[in-house]
Amino acid sequence: MRPDDAVVESSAQRLAAAAATGAPCAPVRDLIGREDVAAAYRVQERFNTLRVPGGVVVGRKIGATSAAVQQQLGVDQPDFGVLFADMGYRDGDEIPMQRLLQPRAEAEVAFVLAADLADGPLDAAQCRAAVDYAVAALEIVDSRIAGWDISFGDTVADNASSGLFILGEKRLSLAKFEPIEITMTMAIDGETVSTGNGAACLGDPLNALSWLALRAREFGDPLRAGQVILSGALGPMRPLHPGATVTADIGALGSVSATFSGKDA
């Protein structure tokens, strides 16, 4: 049965309260089910309205694109979430740790679109042509659900476990490099904690972009020119602690880093 509006509202309110108070909540699967994708995206939409009222959408993120991250999360398919302007940081920024509950870092390729992806086959070739440039990116995933105890429905409802994102400064067009050939090394406080490559992201980050373009159109909100698209992790995500510095080196795209303040800073 399709969850009614009251169930969707209760689920969204639970997540919004966790985000507002910094106290992780119980999973929402007891309300919407573990695998009801349509219901989970309805909750996501309402949760985002509650959490970021009037928020400016700057793009989307694709989650659980790598086998390593799917295994870490206990899910078996990708999902997507919304990126808001207040989630974005620049390379080298210090990020207030109090903005986050249970953060984990992952490194990926971010695409910035030069054209809408609303019509046509939305295959990898069309997506390639729509990309203005790519940059190295860190995504700080975060769960409002206690202990990351999530099903697929839980993470979708929780805006695909989105937290923050940091974009590198070096911009390359896709004429300059192949996303599938990229390699990644991520370090926390100078210690390598994750490695991977472009092929780990649904076989090619452009495949991930195509997947997202199709899903976004299906949900009635196609990808638009100027949006930032986080294409998904190139290797395992790793937990962050107060005071941590995380750096990712992503082949031809160069590096991107951020430092996290102490909890009381």
JSON list of C-alpha atoms in Angstrom, two decimals, residues 26-146:
[
{"chain": "A", "resi": 26, "resn": "ALA", "atom": "CA", "xyz": [15.55, 6.00, 14.63]},
{"chain": "A", "resi": 27, "resn": "PRO", "atom": "CA", "xyz": [15.25, 4.69, 11.06]},
{"chain": "A", "resi": 28, "resn": "VAL", "atom": "CA", "xyz": [12.14, 5.66, 9.10]},
{"chain": "A", "resi": 29, "resn": "ARG", "atom": "CA", "xyz": [11.70, 2.23, 7.54]},
{"chain": "A", "resi": 30, "resn": "ASP", "atom": "CA", "xyz": [9.25, 1.37, 10.32]},
{"chain": "A", "resi": 31, "resn": "LEU", "atom": "CA", "xyz": [7.00, 4.02, 8.78]},
{"chain": "A", "resi": 32, "resn": "ILE", "atom": "CA", "xyz": [7.58, 3.73, 5.02]},
{"chain": "A", "resi": 33, "resn": "GLY", "atom": "CA", "xyz": [9.11, 0.27, 4.59]},
{"chain": "A", "resi": 34, "resn": "ARG", "atom": "CA", "xyz": [12.62, -0.79, 3.66]},
{"chain": "A", "resi": 35, "resn": "GLU", "atom": "CA", "xyz": [12.36, -0.77, -0.12]},
{"chain": "A", "resi": 36, "resn": "ASP", "atom": "CA", "xyz": [9.45, 1.50, -1.11]},
{"chain": "A", "resi": 37, "resn": "VAL", "atom": "CA", "xyz": [11.47, 3.76, -3.39]},
{"chain": "A", "resi": 38, "resn": "ALA", "atom": "CA", "xyz": [8.59, 6.03, -4.39]},
{"chain": "A", "resi": 39, "resn": "ALA", "atom": "CA", "xyz": [7.65, 6.65, -0.76]},
{"chain": "A", "resi": 40, "resn": "ALA", "atom": "CA", "xyz": [11.27, 7.26, 0.20]},
{"chain": "A", "resi": 41, "resn": "TYR", "atom": "CA", "xyz": [11.68, 9.95, -2.46]},
{"chain": "A", "resi": 42, "resn": "ARG", "atom": "CA", "xyz": [8.44, 11.58, -1.31]},
{"chain": "A", "resi": 43, "resn": "VAL", "atom": "CA", "xyz": [9.90, 11.74, 2.18]},
{"chain": "A", "resi": 44, "resn": "GLN", "atom": "CA", "xyz": [13.16, 13.13, 0.79]},
{"chain": "A", "resi": 45, "resn": "GLU", "atom": "CA", "xyz": [11.32, 15.95, -0.96]},
{"chain": "A", "resi": 46, "resn": "ARG", "atom": "CA", "xyz": [9.41, 16.89, 2.19]},
{"chain": "A", "resi": 47, "resn": "PHE", "atom": "CA", "xyz": [12.48, 16.52, 4.43]},
{"chain": "A", "resi": 48, "resn": "ASN", "atom": "CA", "xyz": [14.45, 18.89, 2.20]},
{"chain": "A", "resi": 49, "resn": "THR", "atom": "CA", "xyz": [11.63, 21.43, 2.36]},
{"chain": "A", "resi": 50, "resn": "LEU", "atom": "CA", "xyz": [11.68, 21.28, 6.15]},
{"chain": "A", "resi": 51, "resn": "ARG", "atom": "CA", "xyz": [15.46, 21.30, 6.49]},
{"chain": "A", "resi": 52, "resn": "VAL", "atom": "CA", "xyz": [16.30, 23.95, 3.90]},
{"chain": "A", "resi": 53, "resn": "PRO", "atom": "CA", "xyz": [13.20, 26.14, 3.55]},
{"chain": "A", "resi": 54, "resn": "GLY", "atom": "CA", "xyz": [13.56, 28.20, 0.40]},
{"chain": "A", "resi": 55, "resn": "GLY", "atom": "CA", "xyz": [16.95, 26.58, -0.23]},
{"chain": "A", "resi": 56, "resn": "VAL", "atom": "CA", "xyz": [18.70, 27.23, -3.53]},
{"chain": "A", "resi": 57, "resn": "VAL", "atom": "CA", "xyz": [19.27, 23.98, -5.41]},
{"chain": "A", "resi": 58, "resn": "VAL", "atom": "CA", "xyz": [22.71, 23.89, -7.06]},
{"chain": "A", "resi": 59, "resn": "GLY", "atom": "CA", "xyz": [22.80, 20.28, -8.19]},
{"chain": "A", "resi": 60, "resn": "ARG", "atom": "CA", "xyz": [22.44, 16.62, -7.32]},
{"chain": "A", "resi": 61, "resn": "LYS", "atom": "CA", "xyz": [24.50, 13.83, -5.85]},
{"chain": "A", "resi": 62, "resn": "ILE", "atom": "CA", "xyz": [24.52, 10.20, -6.83]},
{"chain": "A", "resi": 63, "resn": "GLY", "atom": "CA", "xyz": [24.98, 7.80, -3.95]},
{"chain": "A", "resi": 64, "resn": "ALA", "atom": "CA", "xyz": [26.06, 4.17, -3.63]},
{"chain": "A", "resi": 65, "resn": "THR", "atom": "CA", "xyz": [27.63, 3.95, -7.09]},
{"chain": "A", "resi": 66, "resn": "SER", "atom": "CA", "xyz": [30.60, 1.82, -6.06]},
{"chain": "A", "resi": 67, "resn": "ALA", "atom": "CA", "xyz": [30.46, -1.78, -4.90]},
{"chain": "A", "resi": 68, "resn": "ALA", "atom": "CA", "xyz": [32.59, -0.85, -1.90]},
{"chain": "A", "resi": 69, "resn": "VAL", "atom": "CA", "xyz": [30.14, 1.78, -0.69]},
{"chain": "A", "resi": 70, "resn": "GLN", "atom": "CA", "xyz": [27.12, -0.42, -1.40]},
{"chain": "A", "resi": 71, "resn": "GLN", "atom": "CA", "xyz": [28.71, -3.06, 0.80]},
{"chain": "A", "resi": 72, "resn": "GLN", "atom": "CA", "xyz": [29.43, -0.50, 3.53]},
{"chain": "A", "resi": 73, "resn": "LEU", "atom": "CA", "xyz": [25.83, 0.71, 3.51]},
{"chain": "A", "resi": 74, "resn": "GLY", "atom": "CA", "xyz": [24.14, -2.63, 2.97]},
{"chain": "A", "resi": 75, "resn": "VAL", "atom": "CA", "xyz": [22.35, -1.51, -0.21]},
{"chain": "A", "resi": 76, "resn": "ASP", "atom": "CA", "xyz": [22.42, -2.87, -3.75]},
{"chain": "A", "resi": 77, "resn": "GLN", "atom": "CA", "xyz": [21.54, 0.05, -6.03]},
{"chain": "A", "resi": 78, "resn": "PRO", "atom": "CA", "xyz": [22.36, 3.74, -6.49]},
{"chain": "A", "resi": 79, "resn": "ASP", "atom": "CA", "xyz": [20.22, 6.60, -5.25]},
{"chain": "A", "resi": 80, "resn": "PHE", "atom": "CA", "xyz": [20.25, 10.36, -5.58]},
{"chain": "A", "resi": 81, "resn": "GLY", "atom": "CA", "xyz": [19.88, 13.45, -3.42]},
{"chain": "A", "resi": 82, "resn": "VAL", "atom": "CA", "xyz": [19.71, 17.21, -3.79]},
{"chain": "A", "resi": 83, "resn": "LEU", "atom": "CA", "xyz": [22.60, 19.64, -3.32]},
{"chain": "A", "resi": 84, "resn": "PHE", "atom": "CA", "xyz": [21.79, 23.03, -1.82]},
{"chain": "A", "resi": 85, "resn": "ALA", "atom": "CA", "xyz": [23.96, 26.14, -1.98]},
{"chain": "A", "resi": 86, "resn": "ASP", "atom": "CA", "xyz": [24.66, 26.11, 1.76]},
{"chain": "A", "resi": 87, "resn": "MET", "atom": "CA", "xyz": [26.16, 22.62, 1.47]},
{"chain": "A", "resi": 88, "resn": "GLY", "atom": "CA", "xyz": [29.04, 23.74, -0.75]},
{"chain": "A", "resi": 89, "resn": "TYR", "atom": "CA", "xyz": [32.59, 24.63, 0.33]},
{"chain": "A", "resi": 90, "resn": "ARG", "atom": "CA", "xyz": [35.78, 25.53, -1.50]},
{"chain": "A", "resi": 91, "resn": "ASP", "atom": "CA", "xyz": [39.09, 23.71, -1.59]},
{"chain": "A", "resi": 92, "resn": "GLY", "atom": "CA", "xyz": [41.02, 24.27, 1.64]},
{"chain": "A", "resi": 93, "resn": "ASP", "atom": "CA", "xyz": [38.10, 25.59, 3.68]},
{"chain": "A", "resi": 94, "resn": "GLU", "atom": "CA", "xyz": [37.71, 24.84, 7.37]},
{"chain": "A", "resi": 95, "resn": "ILE", "atom": "CA", "xyz": [34.30, 23.29, 7.95]},
{"chain": "A", "resi": 96, "resn": "PRO", "atom": "CA", "xyz": [32.45, 23.57, 11.27]},
{"chain": "A", "resi": 97, "resn": "MET", "atom": "CA", "xyz": [32.15, 20.06, 12.66]},
{"chain": "A", "resi": 98, "resn": "GLN", "atom": "CA", "xyz": [28.94, 21.01, 14.45]},
{"chain": "A", "resi": 99, "resn": "ARG", "atom": "CA", "xyz": [27.17, 21.08, 11.08]},
{"chain": "A", "resi": 100, "resn": "LEU", "atom": "CA", "xyz": [27.51, 17.31, 10.93]},
{"chain": "A", "resi": 101, "resn": "LEU", "atom": "CA", "xyz": [26.25, 14.34, 12.93]},
{"chain": "A", "resi": 102, "resn": "GLN", "atom": "CA", "xyz": [28.06, 11.20, 11.77]},
{"chain": "A", "resi": 103, "resn": "PRO", "atom": "CA", "xyz": [30.24, 12.33, 8.87]},
{"chain": "A", "resi": 104, "resn": "ARG", "atom": "CA", "xyz": [32.13, 10.16, 6.45]},
{"chain": "A", "resi": 105, "resn": "ALA", "atom": "CA", "xyz": [34.27, 11.34, 3.55]},
{"chain": "A", "resi": 106, "resn": "GLU", "atom": "CA", "xyz": [34.41, 10.01, 0.02]},
{"chain": "A", "resi": 107, "resn": "ALA", "atom": "CA", "xyz": [36.23, 11.24, -3.07]},
{"chain": "A", "resi": 108, "resn": "GLU", "atom": "CA", "xyz": [34.68, 11.57, -6.49]},
{"chain": "A", "resi": 109, "resn": "VAL", "atom": "CA", "xyz": [34.48, 13.37, -9.81]},
{"chain": "A", "resi": 110, "resn": "ALA", "atom": "CA", "xyz": [32.09, 16.32, -9.96]},
{"chain": "A", "resi": 111, "resn": "PHE", "atom": "CA", "xyz": [30.62, 17.46, -13.27]},
{"chain": "A", "resi": 112, "resn": "VAL", "atom": "CA", "xyz": [29.29, 20.94, -13.98]},
{"chain": "A", "resi": 113, "resn": "LEU", "atom": "CA", "xyz": [26.74, 20.98, -16.77]},
{"chain": "A", "resi": 114, "resn": "ALA", "atom": "CA", "xyz": [26.79, 23.32, -19.75]},
{"chain": "A", "resi": 115, "resn": "ALA", "atom": "CA", "xyz": [23.44, 22.09, -21.09]},
{"chain": "A", "resi": 116, "resn": "ASP", "atom": "CA", "xyz": [20.19, 20.69, -19.76]},
{"chain": "A", "resi": 117, "resn": "LEU", "atom": "CA", "xyz": [19.73, 16.93, -19.65]},
{"chain": "A", "resi": 118, "resn": "ALA", "atom": "CA", "xyz": [15.99, 16.84, -20.13]},
{"chain": "A", "resi": 119, "resn": "ASP", "atom": "CA", "xyz": [15.31, 15.38, -23.58]},
{"chain": "A", "resi": 120, "resn": "GLY", "atom": "CA", "xyz": [16.70, 12.66, -25.78]},
{"chain": "A", "resi": 121, "resn": "PRO", "atom": "CA", "xyz": [18.21, 9.29, -24.86]},
{"chain": "A", "resi": 122, "resn": "LEU", "atom": "CA", "xyz": [20.27, 10.74, -21.98]},
{"chain": "A", "resi": 123, "resn": "ASP", "atom": "CA", "xyz": [22.93, 8.14, -22.65]},
{"chain": "A", "resi": 124, "resn": "ALA", "atom": "CA", "xyz": [26.61, 8.49, -21.79]},
{"chain": "A", "resi": 125, "resn": "ALA", "atom": "CA", "xyz": [27.38, 10.16, -25.12]},
{"chain": "A", "resi": 126, "resn": "GLN", "atom": "CA", "xyz": [24.72, 12.84, -24.64]},
{"chain": "A", "resi": 127, "resn": "CYS", "atom": "CA", "xyz": [25.85, 13.35, -21.05]},
{"chain": "A", "resi": 128, "resn": "ARG", "atom": "CA", "xyz": [29.46, 13.76, -22.13]},
{"chain": "A", "resi": 129, "resn": "ALA", "atom": "CA", "xyz": [28.43, 16.48, -24.58]},
{"chain": "A", "resi": 130, "resn": "ALA", "atom": "CA", "xyz": [26.43, 18.26, -21.85]},
{"chain": "A", "resi": 131, "resn": "VAL", "atom": "CA", "xyz": [29.37, 18.54, -19.41]},
{"chain": "A", "resi": 132, "resn": "ASP", "atom": "CA", "xyz": [31.10, 21.92, -19.23]},
{"chain": "A", "resi": 133, "resn": "TYR", "atom": "CA", "xyz": [33.96, 20.74, -17.03]},
{"chain": "A", "resi": 134, "resn": "ALA", "atom": "CA", "xyz": [34.88, 18.34, -14.24]},
{"chain": "A", "resi": 135, "resn": "VAL", "atom": "CA", "xyz": [36.60, 18.97, -10.90]},
{"chain": "A", "resi": 136, "resn": "ALA", "atom": "CA", "xyz": [37.91, 16.86, -8.05]},
{"chain": "A", "resi": 137, "resn": "ALA", "atom": "CA", "xyz": [35.41, 16.67, -5.21]},
{"chain": "A", "resi": 138, "resn": "LEU", "atom": "CA", "xyz": [35.00, 15.50, -1.65]},
{"chain": "A", "resi": 139, "resn": "GLU", "atom": "CA", "xyz": [31.55, 14.56, -0.53]},
{"chain": "A", "resi": 140, "resn": "ILE", "atom": "CA", "xyz": [30.92, 14.50, 3.20]},
{"chain": "A", "resi": 141, "resn": "VAL", "atom": "CA", "xyz": [28.11, 12.04, 3.58]},
{"chain": "A", "resi": 142, "resn": "ASP", "atom": "CA", "xyz": [26.15, 12.15, 6.80]},
{"chain": "A", "resi": 143, "resn": "SER", "atom": "CA", "xyz": [23.25, 10.22, 8.25]},
{"chain": "A", "resi": 144, "resn": "ARG", "atom": "CA", "xyz": [20.53, 11.60, 10.44]},
{"chain": "A", "resi": 145, "resn": "ILE", "atom": "CA", "xyz": [19.80, 7.98, 11.41]},
{"chain": "A", "resi": 146, "resn": "ALA", "atom": "CA", "xyz": [21.55, 6.67, 14.52]}
]
